[in-house]
Amino acid sequence: MIDELDGRVIELFAAEPRIGVLEASRRLGVARGTVQARLDRMARQGVIRGFGPEIDPAALGYTVTAFVTLQIRQPGGHDPVAERLAGVPEVIEAHTITGGGDMLCRVVARSNQDLQRVIDMIVDVRGVERASSVISLATQVPQRTLPLVAAAARPRTADGTGADGRGADGTRGNGQGADGGSGSGGSGSGTGGDGSDGGRRPGRRAVEGPPS
């Protein structure tokens, strides 16, 4: 679980990945050790998986995105197929799914003609029986996680809404807030503290952190 300060830390570093911990502490109005402790804890918990740059495949020339549904030969299983698909650079995601197919891949290509080459490589993977594909014409909602951060950082009440009376989707319910008010909301915890571990010991970072 994360709290309001954790959410603010994540949002700041998501918007400015190159910001230093000292500058982040100044922006957030908390001690430098507090920010570092929060980053270290969320990295250990797997909430933050890294501080690497986000790459746009289209900017690299891969302007075509497609979703490929695979039928997997049984009893070979999905894991060996997934390992082989990992060797195809244009396969940027692969998921085991329910329904008519066995695995769903998100792939990129430089053109429609190049997409055929990518699909041929996928079909040649041992264990794949057949593949069907659809091409993405436009991305209406890009992959995102910050709305989840905002929802998870809100204190929860017994009925599942936030302390400000809002649900996970941000809409306001009929119930009162945790303070008995009409949804004004309480402040998040830990804004003046030193994090869950007090920030008194640096610990070992689970991921490469931002500049100090």
PDB file of N, CA and C in Angstrom, residues 71-81 126-129:
ATOM      1  N   GLN A  71      -2.351 -19.490 -31.290  1.00  0.00           N
ATOM      2  CA  GLN A  71      -2.781 -20.804 -30.836  1.00  0.00           C
ATOM      3  C   GLN A  71      -1.511 -21.603 -30.560  1.00  0.00           C
ATOM      4  N   ILE A  72      -1.397 -22.126 -29.338  1.00  0.00           N
ATOM      5  CA  ILE A  72      -0.191 -22.828 -28.917  1.00  0.00           C
ATOM      6  C   ILE A  72      -0.424 -24.328 -28.983  1.00  0.00           C
ATOM      7  N   ARG A  73       0.546 -25.032 -29.557  1.00  0.00           N
ATOM      8  CA  ARG A  73       0.459 -26.488 -29.640  1.00  0.00           C
ATOM      9  C   ARG A  73       0.607 -27.087 -28.247  1.00  0.00           C
ATOM     10  N   GLN A  74      -0.297 -27.958 -27.917  1.00  0.00           N
ATOM     11  CA  GLN A  74      -0.250 -28.660 -26.634  1.00  0.00           C
ATOM     12  C   GLN A  74       0.336 -30.047 -26.872  1.00  0.00           C
ATOM     13  N   PRO A  75       1.022 -30.651 -25.900  1.00  0.00           N
ATOM     14  CA  PRO A  75       1.225 -30.199 -24.525  1.00  0.00           C
ATOM     15  C   PRO A  75       2.514 -29.417 -24.314  1.00  0.00           C
ATOM     16  N   GLY A  76       3.019 -28.751 -25.323  1.00  0.00           N
ATOM     17  CA  GLY A  76       4.291 -28.046 -25.156  1.00  0.00           C
ATOM     18  C   GLY A  76       4.260 -26.983 -24.075  1.00  0.00           C
ATOM     19  N   GLY A  77       3.131 -26.296 -23.926  1.00  0.00           N
ATOM     20  CA  GLY A  77       3.020 -25.273 -22.898  1.00  0.00           C
ATOM     21  C   GLY A  77       3.414 -23.895 -23.388  1.00  0.00           C
ATOM     22  N   HIS A  78       3.077 -22.896 -22.589  1.00  0.00           N
ATOM     23  CA  HIS A  78       3.290 -21.507 -22.970  1.00  0.00           C
ATOM     24  C   HIS A  78       4.702 -21.012 -22.697  1.00  0.00           C
ATOM     25  N   ASP A  79       5.310 -21.476 -21.622  1.00  0.00           N
ATOM     26  CA  ASP A  79       6.608 -20.923 -21.229  1.00  0.00           C
ATOM     27  C   ASP A  79       7.690 -21.096 -22.291  1.00  0.00           C
ATOM     28  N   PRO A  80       7.836 -22.283 -22.894  1.00  0.00           N
ATOM     29  CA  PRO A  80       8.858 -22.408 -23.944  1.00  0.00           C
ATOM     30  C   PRO A  80       8.587 -21.485 -25.128  1.00  0.00           C
ATOM     31  N   VAL A  81       7.309 -21.320 -25.478  1.00  0.00           N
ATOM     32  CA  VAL A  81       6.970 -20.418 -26.584  1.00  0.00           C
ATOM     33  C   VAL A  81       7.319 -18.982 -26.210  1.00  0.00           C
ATOM     34  N   ARG A 126       8.736 -22.473 -32.682  1.00  0.00           N
ATOM     35  CA  ARG A 126       8.298 -23.830 -32.370  1.00  0.00           C
ATOM     36  C   ARG A 126       7.251 -23.814 -31.259  1.00  0.00           C
ATOM     37  N   GLY A 127       6.137 -24.458 -31.515  1.00  0.00           N
ATOM     38  CA  GLY A 127       5.045 -24.497 -30.553  1.00  0.00           C
ATOM     39  C   GLY A 127       3.862 -23.647 -30.959  1.00  0.00           C
ATOM     40  N   VAL A 128       4.047 -22.737 -31.914  1.00  0.00           N
ATOM     41  CA  VAL A 128       2.951 -21.899 -32.395  1.00  0.00           C
ATOM     42  C   VAL A 128       2.262 -22.604 -33.556  1.00  0.00           C
ATOM     43  N   GLU A 129       0.963 -22.865 -33.420  1.00  0.00           N
ATOM     44  CA  GLU A 129       0.223 -23.545 -34.479  1.00  0.00           C
ATOM     45  C   GLU A 129      -0.311 -22.567 -35.509  1.00  0.00           C
TER      46      GLU A 129
END
